[in-house]
Coordinates of C-alpha atoms in Angstrom, one line a residue:
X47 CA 16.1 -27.4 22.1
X48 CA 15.3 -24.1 22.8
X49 CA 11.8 -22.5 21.8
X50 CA 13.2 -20.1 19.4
X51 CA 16.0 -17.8 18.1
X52 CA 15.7 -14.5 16.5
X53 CA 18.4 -14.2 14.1
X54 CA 20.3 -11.9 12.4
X55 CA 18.8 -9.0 14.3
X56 CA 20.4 -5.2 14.8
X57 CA 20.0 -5.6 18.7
X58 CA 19.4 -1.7 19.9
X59 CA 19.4 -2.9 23.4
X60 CA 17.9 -0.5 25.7
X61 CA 20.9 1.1 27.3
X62 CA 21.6 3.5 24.7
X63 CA 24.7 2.0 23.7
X64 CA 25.5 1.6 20.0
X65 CA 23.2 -1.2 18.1
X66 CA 25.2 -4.7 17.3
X67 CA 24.4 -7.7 15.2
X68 CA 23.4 -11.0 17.1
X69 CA 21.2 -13.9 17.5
X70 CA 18.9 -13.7 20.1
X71 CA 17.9 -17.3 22.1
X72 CA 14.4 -17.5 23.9
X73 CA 13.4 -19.8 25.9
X74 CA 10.8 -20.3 28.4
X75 CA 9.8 -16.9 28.5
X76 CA 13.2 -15.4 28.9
X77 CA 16.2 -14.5 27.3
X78 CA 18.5 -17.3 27.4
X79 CA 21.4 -15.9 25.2
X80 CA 22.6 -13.0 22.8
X81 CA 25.0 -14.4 20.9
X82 CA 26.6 -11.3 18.7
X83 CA 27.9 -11.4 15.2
X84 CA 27.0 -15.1 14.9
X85 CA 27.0 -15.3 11.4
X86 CA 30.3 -13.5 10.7
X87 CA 32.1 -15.3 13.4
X88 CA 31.7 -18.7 11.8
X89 CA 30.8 -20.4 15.2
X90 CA 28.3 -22.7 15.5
X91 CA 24.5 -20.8 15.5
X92 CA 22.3 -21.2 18.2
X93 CA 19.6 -23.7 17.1
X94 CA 15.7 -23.4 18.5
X95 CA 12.2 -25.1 17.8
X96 CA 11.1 -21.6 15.6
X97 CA 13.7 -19.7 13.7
X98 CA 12.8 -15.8 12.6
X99 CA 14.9 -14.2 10.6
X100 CA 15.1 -10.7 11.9
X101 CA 17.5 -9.5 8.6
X102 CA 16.7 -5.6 8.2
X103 CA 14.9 -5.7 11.6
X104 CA 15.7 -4.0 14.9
X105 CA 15.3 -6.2 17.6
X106 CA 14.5 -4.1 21.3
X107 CA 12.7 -4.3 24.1
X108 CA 9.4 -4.0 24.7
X109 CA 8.1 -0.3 24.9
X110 CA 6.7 0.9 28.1
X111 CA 3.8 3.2 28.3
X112 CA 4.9 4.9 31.8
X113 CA 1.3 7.0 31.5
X114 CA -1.5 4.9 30.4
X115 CA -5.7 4.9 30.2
X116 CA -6.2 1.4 29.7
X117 CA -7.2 0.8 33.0
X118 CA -10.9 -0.6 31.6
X119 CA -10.1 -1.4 28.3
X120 CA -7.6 -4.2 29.1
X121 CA -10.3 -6.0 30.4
X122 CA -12.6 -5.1 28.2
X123 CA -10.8 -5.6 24.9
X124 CA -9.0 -8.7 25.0
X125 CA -7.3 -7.6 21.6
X126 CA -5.8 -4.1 22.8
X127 CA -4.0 -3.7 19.4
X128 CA -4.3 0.2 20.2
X129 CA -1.4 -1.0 22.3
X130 CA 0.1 -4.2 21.4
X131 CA 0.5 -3.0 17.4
X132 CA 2.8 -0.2 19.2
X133 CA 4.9 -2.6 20.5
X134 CA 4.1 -1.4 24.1
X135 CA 4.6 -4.7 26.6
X136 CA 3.7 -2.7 29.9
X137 CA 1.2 -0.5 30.5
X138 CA 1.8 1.9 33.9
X139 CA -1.9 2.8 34.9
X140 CA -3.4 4.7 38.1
X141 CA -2.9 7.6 36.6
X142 CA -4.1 11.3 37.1
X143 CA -5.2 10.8 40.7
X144 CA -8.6 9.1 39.5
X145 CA -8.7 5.4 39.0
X146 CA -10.7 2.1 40.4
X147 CA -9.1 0.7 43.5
X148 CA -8.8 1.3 46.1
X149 CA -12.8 2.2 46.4
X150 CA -16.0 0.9 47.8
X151 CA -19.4 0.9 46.7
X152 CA -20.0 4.5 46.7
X153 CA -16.5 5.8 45.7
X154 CA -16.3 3.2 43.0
X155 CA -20.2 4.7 41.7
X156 CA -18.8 8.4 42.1
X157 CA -15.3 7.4 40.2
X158 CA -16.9 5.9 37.2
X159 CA -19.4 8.6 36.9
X160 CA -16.1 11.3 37.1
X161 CA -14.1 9.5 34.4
X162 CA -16.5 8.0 31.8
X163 CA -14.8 10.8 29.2
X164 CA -11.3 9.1 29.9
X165 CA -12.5 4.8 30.1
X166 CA -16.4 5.0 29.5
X167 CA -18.9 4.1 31.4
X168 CA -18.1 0.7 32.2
X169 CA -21.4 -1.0 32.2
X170 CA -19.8 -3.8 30.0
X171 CA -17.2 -4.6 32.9
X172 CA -17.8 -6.9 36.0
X173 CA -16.4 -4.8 39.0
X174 CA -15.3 -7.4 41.2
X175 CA -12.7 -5.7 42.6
X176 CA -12.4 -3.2 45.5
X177 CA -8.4 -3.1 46.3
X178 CA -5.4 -2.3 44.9
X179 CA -4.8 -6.3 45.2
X180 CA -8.2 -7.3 43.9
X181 CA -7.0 -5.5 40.9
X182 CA -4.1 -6.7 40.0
X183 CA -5.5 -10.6 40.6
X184 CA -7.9 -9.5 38.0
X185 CA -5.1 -8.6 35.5
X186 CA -3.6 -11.6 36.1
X187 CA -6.6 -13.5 34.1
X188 CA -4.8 -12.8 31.2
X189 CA -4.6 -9.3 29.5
X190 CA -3.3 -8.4 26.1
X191 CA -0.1 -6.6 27.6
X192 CA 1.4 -6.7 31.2
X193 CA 0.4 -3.9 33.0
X194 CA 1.5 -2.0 36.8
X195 CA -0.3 0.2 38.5
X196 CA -0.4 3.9 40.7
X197 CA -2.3 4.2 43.5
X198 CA -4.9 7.2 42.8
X199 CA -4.5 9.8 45.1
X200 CA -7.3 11.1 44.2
X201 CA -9.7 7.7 44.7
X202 CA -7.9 7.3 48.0
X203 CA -9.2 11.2 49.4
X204 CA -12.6 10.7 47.5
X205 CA -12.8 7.3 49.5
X206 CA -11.3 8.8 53.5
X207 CA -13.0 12.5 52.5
X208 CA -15.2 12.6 49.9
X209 CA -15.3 15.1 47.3
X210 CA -15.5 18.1 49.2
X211 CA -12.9 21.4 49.6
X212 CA -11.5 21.2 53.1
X213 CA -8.5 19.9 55.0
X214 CA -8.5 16.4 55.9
X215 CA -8.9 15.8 59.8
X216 CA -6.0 13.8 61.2
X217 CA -7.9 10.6 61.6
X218 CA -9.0 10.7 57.5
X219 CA -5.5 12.0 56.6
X220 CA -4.4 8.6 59.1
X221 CA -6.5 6.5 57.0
X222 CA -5.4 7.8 53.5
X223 CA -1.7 6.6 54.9
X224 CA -3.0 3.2 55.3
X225 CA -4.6 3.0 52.0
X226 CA -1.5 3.9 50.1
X227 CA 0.8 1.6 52.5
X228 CA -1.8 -1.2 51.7
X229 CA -1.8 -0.5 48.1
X230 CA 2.0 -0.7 47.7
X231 CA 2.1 -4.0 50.2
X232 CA -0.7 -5.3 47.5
X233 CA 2.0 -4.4 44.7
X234 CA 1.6 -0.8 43.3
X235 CA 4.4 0.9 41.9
X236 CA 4.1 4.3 43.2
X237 CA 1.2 6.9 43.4
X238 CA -0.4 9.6 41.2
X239 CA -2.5 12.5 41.5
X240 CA -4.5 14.8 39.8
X241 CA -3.8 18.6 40.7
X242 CA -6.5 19.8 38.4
X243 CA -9.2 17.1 39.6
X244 CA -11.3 16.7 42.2
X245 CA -11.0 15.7 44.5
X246 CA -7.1 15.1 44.5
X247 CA -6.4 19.2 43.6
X248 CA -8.1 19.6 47.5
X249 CA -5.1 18.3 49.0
X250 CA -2.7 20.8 50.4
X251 CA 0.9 20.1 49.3
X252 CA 1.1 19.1 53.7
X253 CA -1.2 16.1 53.0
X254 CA 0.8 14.9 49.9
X255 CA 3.6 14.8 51.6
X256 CA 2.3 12.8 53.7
X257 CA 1.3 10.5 51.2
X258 CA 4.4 10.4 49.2
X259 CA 6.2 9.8 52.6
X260 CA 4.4 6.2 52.8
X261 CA 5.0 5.9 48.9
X262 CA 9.0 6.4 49.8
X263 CA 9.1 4.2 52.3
X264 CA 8.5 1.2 50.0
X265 CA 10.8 2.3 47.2
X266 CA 7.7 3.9 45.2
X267 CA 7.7 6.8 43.3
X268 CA 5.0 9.7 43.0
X269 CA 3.9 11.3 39.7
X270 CA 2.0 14.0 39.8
X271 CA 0.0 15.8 37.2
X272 CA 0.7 18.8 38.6
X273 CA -1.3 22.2 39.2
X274 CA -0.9 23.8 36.4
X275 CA 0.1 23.7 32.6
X276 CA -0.3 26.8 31.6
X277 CA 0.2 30.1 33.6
X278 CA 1.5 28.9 36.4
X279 CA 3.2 26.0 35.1
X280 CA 6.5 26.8 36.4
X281 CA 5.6 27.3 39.7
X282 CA 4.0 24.0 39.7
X283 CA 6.7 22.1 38.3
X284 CA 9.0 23.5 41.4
X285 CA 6.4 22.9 43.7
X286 CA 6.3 18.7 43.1
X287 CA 9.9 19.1 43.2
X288 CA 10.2 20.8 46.3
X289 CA 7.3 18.4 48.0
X290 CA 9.4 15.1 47.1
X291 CA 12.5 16.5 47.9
X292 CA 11.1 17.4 51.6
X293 CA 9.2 13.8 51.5
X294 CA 12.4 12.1 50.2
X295 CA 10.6 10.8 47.3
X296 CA 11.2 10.0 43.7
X297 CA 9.1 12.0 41.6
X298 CA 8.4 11.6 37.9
X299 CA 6.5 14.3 36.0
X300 CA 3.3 12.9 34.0
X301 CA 2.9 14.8 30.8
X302 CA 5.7 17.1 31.5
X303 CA 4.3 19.4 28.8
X304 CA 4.7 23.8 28.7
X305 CA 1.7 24.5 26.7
X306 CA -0.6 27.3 25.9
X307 CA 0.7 30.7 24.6
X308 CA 2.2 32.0 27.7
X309 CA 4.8 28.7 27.5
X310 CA 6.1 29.5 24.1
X311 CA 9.7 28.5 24.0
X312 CA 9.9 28.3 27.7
X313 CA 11.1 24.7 28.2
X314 CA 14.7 25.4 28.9
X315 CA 13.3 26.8 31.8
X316 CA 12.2 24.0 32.9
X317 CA 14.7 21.7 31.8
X318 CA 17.4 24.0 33.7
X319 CA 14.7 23.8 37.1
X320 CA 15.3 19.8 36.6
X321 CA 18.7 19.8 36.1
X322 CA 19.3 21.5 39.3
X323 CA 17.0 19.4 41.1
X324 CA 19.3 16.4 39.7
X325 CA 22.7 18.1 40.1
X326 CA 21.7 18.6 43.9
X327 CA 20.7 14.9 44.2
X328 CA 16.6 15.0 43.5
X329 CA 15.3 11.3 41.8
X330 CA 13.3 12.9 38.9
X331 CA 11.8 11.7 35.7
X332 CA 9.3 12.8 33.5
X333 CA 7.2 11.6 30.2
X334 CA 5.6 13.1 27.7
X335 CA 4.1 11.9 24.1
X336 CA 4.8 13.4 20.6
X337 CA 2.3 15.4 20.0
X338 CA 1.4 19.1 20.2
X339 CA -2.5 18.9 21.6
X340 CA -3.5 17.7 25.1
X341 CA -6.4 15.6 25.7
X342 CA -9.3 15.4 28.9
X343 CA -12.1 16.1 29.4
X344 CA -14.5 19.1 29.1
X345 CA -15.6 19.3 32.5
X346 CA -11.8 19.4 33.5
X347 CA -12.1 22.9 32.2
X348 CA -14.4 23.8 35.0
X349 CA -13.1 25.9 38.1
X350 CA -12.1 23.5 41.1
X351 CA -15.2 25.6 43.1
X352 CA -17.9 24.6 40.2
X353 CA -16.1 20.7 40.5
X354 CA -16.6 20.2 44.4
X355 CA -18.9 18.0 45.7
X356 CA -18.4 15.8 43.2
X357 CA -20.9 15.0 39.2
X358 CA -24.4 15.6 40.7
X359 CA -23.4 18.9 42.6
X360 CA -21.5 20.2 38.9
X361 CA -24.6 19.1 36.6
X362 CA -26.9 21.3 39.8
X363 CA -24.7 24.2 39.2
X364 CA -24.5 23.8 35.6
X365 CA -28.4 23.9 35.3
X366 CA -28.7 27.2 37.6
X367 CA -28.1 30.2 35.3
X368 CA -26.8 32.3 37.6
X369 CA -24.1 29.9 38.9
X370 CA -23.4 29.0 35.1
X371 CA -23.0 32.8 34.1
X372 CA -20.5 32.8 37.1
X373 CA -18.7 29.8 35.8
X374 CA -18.1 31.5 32.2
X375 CA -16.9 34.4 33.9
X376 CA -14.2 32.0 35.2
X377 CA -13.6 30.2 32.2
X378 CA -13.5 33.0 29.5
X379 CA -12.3 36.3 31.4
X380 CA -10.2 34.7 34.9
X381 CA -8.6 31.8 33.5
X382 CA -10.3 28.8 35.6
X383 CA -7.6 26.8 37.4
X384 CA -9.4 23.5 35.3
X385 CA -7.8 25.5 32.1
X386 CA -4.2 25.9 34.1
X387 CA -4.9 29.6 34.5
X388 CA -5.4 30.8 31.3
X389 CA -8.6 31.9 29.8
X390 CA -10.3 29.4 27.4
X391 CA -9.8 29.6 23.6
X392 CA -12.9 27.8 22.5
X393 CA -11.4 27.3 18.9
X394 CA -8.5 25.7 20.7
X395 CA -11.2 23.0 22.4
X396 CA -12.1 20.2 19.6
X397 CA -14.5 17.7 20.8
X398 CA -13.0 14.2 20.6
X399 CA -15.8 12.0 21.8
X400 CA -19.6 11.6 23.5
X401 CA -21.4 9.8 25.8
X402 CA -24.5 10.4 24.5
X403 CA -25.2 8.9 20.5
X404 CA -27.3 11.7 20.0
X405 CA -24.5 14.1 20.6
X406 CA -22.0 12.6 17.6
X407 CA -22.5 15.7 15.2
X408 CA -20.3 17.8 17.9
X409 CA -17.6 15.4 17.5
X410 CA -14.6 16.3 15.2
X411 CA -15.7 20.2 15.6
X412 CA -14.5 22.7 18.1
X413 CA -16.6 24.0 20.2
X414 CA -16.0 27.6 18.8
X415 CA -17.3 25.9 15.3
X416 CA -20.2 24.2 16.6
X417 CA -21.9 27.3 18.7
X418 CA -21.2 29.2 15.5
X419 CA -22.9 26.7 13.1
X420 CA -26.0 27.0 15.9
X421 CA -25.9 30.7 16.5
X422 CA -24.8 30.5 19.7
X423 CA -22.1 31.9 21.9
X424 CA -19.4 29.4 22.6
X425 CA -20.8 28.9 26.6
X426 CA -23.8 28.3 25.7
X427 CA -22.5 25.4 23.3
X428 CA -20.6 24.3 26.0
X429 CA -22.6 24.0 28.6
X430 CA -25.3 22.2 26.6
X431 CA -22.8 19.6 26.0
X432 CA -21.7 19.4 29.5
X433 CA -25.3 18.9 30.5
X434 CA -26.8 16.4 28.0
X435 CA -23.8 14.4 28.2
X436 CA -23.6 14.4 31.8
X437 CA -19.8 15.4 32.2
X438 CA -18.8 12.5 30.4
X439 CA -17.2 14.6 27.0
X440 CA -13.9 14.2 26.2
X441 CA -11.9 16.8 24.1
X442 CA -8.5 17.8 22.6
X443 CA -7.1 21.1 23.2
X444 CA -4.9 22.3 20.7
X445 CA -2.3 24.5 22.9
X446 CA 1.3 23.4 22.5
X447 CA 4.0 24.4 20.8
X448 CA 6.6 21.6 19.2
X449 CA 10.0 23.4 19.8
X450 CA 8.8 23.1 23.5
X451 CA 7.8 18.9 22.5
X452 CA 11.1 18.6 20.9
X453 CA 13.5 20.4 23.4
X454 CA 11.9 17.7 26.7
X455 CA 12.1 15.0 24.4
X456 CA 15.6 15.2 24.3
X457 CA 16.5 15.5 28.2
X458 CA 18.1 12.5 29.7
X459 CA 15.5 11.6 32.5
X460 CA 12.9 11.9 29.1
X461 CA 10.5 8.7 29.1
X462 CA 7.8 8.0 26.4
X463 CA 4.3 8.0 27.6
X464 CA 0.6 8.2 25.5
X465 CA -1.4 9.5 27.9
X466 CA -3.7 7.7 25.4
X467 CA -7.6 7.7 26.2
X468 CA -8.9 4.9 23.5
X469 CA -12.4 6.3 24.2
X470 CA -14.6 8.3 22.1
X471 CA -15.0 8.5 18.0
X472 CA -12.0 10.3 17.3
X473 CA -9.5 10.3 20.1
X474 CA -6.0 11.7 20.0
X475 CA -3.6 9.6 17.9
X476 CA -1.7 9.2 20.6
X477 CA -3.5 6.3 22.0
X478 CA -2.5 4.2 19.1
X479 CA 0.1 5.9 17.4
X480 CA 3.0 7.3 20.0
X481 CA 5.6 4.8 20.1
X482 CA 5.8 4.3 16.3
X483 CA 5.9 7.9 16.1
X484 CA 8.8 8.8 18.6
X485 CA 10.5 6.3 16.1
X486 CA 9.9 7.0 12.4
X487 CA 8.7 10.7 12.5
X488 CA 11.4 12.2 15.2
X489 CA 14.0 9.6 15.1
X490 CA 13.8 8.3 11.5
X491 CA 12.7 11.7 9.5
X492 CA 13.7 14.5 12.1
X493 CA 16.7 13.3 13.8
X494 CA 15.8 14.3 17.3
X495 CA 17.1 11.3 18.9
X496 CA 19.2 9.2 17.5
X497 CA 18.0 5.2 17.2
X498 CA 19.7 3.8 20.2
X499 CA 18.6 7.1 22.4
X500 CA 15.0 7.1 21.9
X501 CA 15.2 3.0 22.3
X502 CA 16.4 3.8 25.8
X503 CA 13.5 6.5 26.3
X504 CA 11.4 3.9 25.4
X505 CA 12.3 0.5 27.3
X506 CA 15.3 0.7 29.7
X507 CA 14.9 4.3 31.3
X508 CA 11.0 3.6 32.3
X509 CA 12.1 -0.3 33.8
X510 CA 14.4 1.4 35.6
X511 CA 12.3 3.8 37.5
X512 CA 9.7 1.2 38.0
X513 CA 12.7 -0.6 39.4
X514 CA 12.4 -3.8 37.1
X515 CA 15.4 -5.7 37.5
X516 CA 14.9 -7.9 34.4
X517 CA 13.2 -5.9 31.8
X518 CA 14.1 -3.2 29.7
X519 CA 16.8 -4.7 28.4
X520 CA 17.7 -7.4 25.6
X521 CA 20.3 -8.9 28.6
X522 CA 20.2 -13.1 29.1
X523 CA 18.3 -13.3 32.1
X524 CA 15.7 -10.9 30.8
X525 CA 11.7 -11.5 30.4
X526 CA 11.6 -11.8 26.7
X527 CA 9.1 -8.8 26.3
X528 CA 11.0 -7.8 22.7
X529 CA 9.8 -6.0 19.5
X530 CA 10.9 -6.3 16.0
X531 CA 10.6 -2.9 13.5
X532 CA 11.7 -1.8 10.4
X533 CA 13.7 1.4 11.4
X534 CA 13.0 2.3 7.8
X535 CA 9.1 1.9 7.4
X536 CA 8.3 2.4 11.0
X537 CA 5.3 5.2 11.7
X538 CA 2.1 6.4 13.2
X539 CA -0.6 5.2 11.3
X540 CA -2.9 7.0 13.1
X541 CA -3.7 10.9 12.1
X542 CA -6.3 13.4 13.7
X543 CA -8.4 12.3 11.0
X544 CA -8.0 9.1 11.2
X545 CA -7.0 8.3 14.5
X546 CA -7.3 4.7 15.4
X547 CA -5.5 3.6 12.1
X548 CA -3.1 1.0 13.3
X549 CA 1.2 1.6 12.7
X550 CA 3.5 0.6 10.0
X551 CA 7.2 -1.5 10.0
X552 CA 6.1 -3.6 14.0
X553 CA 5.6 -7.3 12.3
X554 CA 6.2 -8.8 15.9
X555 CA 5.7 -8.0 19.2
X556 CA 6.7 -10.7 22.5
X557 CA 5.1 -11.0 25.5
X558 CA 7.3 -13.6 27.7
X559 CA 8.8 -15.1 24.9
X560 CA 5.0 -15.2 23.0
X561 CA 4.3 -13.5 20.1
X562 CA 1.1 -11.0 20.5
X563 CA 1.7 -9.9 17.5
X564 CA 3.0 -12.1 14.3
X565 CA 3.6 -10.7 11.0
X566 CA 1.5 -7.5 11.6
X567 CA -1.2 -9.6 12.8
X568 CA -2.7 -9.8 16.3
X569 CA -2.6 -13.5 17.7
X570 CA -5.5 -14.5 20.3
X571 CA -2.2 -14.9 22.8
X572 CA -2.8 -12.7 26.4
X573 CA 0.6 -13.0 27.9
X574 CA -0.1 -9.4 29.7
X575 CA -0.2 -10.1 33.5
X576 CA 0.1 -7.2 36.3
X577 CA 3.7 -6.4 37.0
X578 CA 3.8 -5.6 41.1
X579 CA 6.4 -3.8 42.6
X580 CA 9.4 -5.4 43.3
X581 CA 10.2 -5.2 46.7

């Protein structure tokens, strides 16, 4: 017999064709058949080892995160319910230019120090790792959901340049090639960077091209976080566009966001930038999460010139008065190019989580609140922070604007992503509440999608541009990666205030046919493995 049948489900499929009634037969990790209307059609049912009645559930596909921050915390937290309670299945991490392969000693030292805000420290984590491959084997112990992974551009110059503001010569910009080309052979599924980090916002658009030539070349795609979200945000988006049109690249936009003030109402100008791209034959998808705030770091706010060199050269400059008065002149009258151009609104800038125990009554406040509770000016509050907690802050910046959420959310290359950094007391919601929140708040309550649309934003849109040809759909054949949800109950659980409050209306959640979650409850099953490009 077969292991078990689902039945009585509304199958919303992943294509974004209309849902259907069926039973649904898994066995041996995959889907072995979809047999429709069983029930009414008086034929003889589909029998299994476990039967789950699915009446009054939607049965889909496994959500894909196509911009995660998990990249520690999968093998640090073997439940992951931040995640698996979503109903996400795959995880695409790598992102934002800074991750941890490929590295050695001293890049790997220098990387942790530069994203402890976004993954902490790591100290409980065994670092046995050093490439791409490496990596991935280490997923493959067995990791609450599967996940893929972007090479770092941003790791990769840090590693053939270092973290210093120059050109590369040609034999580092030779060895960055072989880096990426040995990270894709090892199984990554495209490339990322960080166009407001060091050290990947160094790179002249010449050397990403470069990069995102190699990426092309094994069917990979390059998403950038591009340079700028704010002022110049247009310019930036048509910048990544032109590059991977000239590289012949597929490009997908990570956070494709138009926030602060000067973006008001301005994403049909983006969205008519992409759909000429498209109309003329570019490869271009994007992602973004539900949510108005961003979230990163404080010391992302920094100008690029106060950032180079890497954490010990930004904590000397920070301590030196004069440099610091030069960097709040940046920051509050020129607009840093770490704040996208605009200057900062420090009642915009809520501190989401320390490093540092001692630092906890900062967290939940912006910093606008906290220098005025201390009698302080807002740099001065800021710059404390940045120095006791040695960079490693992480904030959320309250600049968007939700016509501008809802008008990209409805495009047709749209893909859901968190951007969720589980780290810190009170993250953004978005780390555990953006799937279930695409689905009851704008497709349930808001109609901004309908059902079967945002389904495809959510599973068979994202398998296809990581060019998986047997997931993302409910299709026999497929991996059974699957989720059951009440379309009526389904929500966000979490809230700004409460922000790691698991969702509502997911009772199960399949990983290759096993259930990670079962009736609301997390099992102790890690069916997540790395997903490698398919060649």
């Amino acid at each position: 017999m077969e292991d078990l049948v689902i039945r009585d489900a509304d199958v919303v499929d992943g294509s974004g064709a209309p849902s259907y009634r069926a039973d649904v037969v898994v066995d041996d990790g995959r889907i072995t058949a979809v047999v429709k209307e069983a029930a009414a059609a008086g034929c003889q049912r589909p029998r299994a080892v476990r039967e789950l009645d699915a009446e009054g559930l939607v049965l889909s596909p496994g959500f894909i995160d196509m911009h995660a921050h998990s990249d520690l915390a999968l093998l640090r937290d073997p439940d992951h319910s931040a995640k698996a309670a979503q109903g996400v299945t795959l995880e695409v991490l790598g992102q934002d230019g800074l991750s941890y392969a490929p590295v050695d000693d001293r890049t790997l030292a220098e990387v942790r120090r530069a994203i402890t805000g976004w993954n902490g420290h790591g100290d409980d984590v065994d670092f046995d790792w050093r490439s791409v491959g490496e990596y991935l084997d280490r997923l493959d112990r067995g990791i609450a959901v599967n996940a893929a992974y972007l090479i770092p551009q941003g790791t990769v110059r840090a590693l053939a340049v270092g973290w210093e503001d120059r050109a590369a010569t040609p034999a580092e910009l030779e060895r960055m090639r072989r880096l990426v080309a040995e990270g894709m052979e090892q199984g990554a599924v495209g490339m990322s960077s960080g166009l407001t980090y060091t050290p990947g916002m160094y790179a002249p658009d010449t050397e990403l091209a470069e990069l995102c030539r190699v990426v092309a070349s094994y069917g990979g795609y390059y998403c950038p976080h591009h340079r700028s979200y704010g002022a110049g945000a247009l310019e930036a988006y048509r910048e990544m566009v032109a590059l991977t049109r000239e590289a012949g690249c597929s490009l997908h936009l990570a956070h494709a966001t138009m926030n602060f003030g000067v973006n008001r109402g301005r994403a049909p100008e983006l969205l008519a930038l992409l759909d000429r791209a498209l109309a003329d034959g570019a490869d271009i998808t994007l992602d973004t999460y539900p949510y108005t705030p961003g979230s990163t770091t404080l010391a992302a706010m920094l100008p690029s010139w106060a950032n180079e060199g890497g954490p010990d050269a930004v904590l000397e400059r920070l301590a030196d008065d004069g440099t610091a008065e030069r960097i709040r002149h940046h920051l509050e009258s020129v607009g840093s190019d770490g704040c996208h151009g605009v200057p900062i609104e420090w009642d915009t800038i809520e501190i989401s989580g320390v490093a540092d125990p001692a630092l906890a009554d900062f967290v939940g406040r912006t910093v606008e609140e906290s220098a005025r509770r201390r009698g302080e000016p807002p740099w001065a509050t800021a710059r404390r922070l940045l120095l006791a907690d040695r960079l490693a802050t992480s904030i959320l910046q309250h600049v968007g604007h939700e016509e501008n959420v809802r008008a990209i959310m409805r495009h047709r290359v749209h893909t859901g992503g968190s951007d969720g950094i589980l780290q810190g007391s009170k993250p953004h919601p978005r780390a555990y509440g953006t799937f279930p929140h695409y689905l009851g708040h704008y497709v349930r309550e808001l109609g901004v999608l309908t059902l079967e649309e945002c389904v495809a934003h959510l599973t068979g849109r994202p398998a296809a541009r990581l060019r998986l040809p047997d997931r993302g759909l409910v299709r026999e054949g497929h991996r059974a990666d699957l989720v059951l949800f009440d379309p009526a109950t389904v929500a966000a659980g979490s809230t700004f205030e409460n922000p790691r409050r698991l969702p509502t209306g997911i009772p199960h959640v399949l990983i290759d046919g096993r259930f990670v979650m079962e009736d609301g409850r997390r099992t102790d099953v890690l069916a997540g493995r790395a997903v490698r490009r398919t060649p």
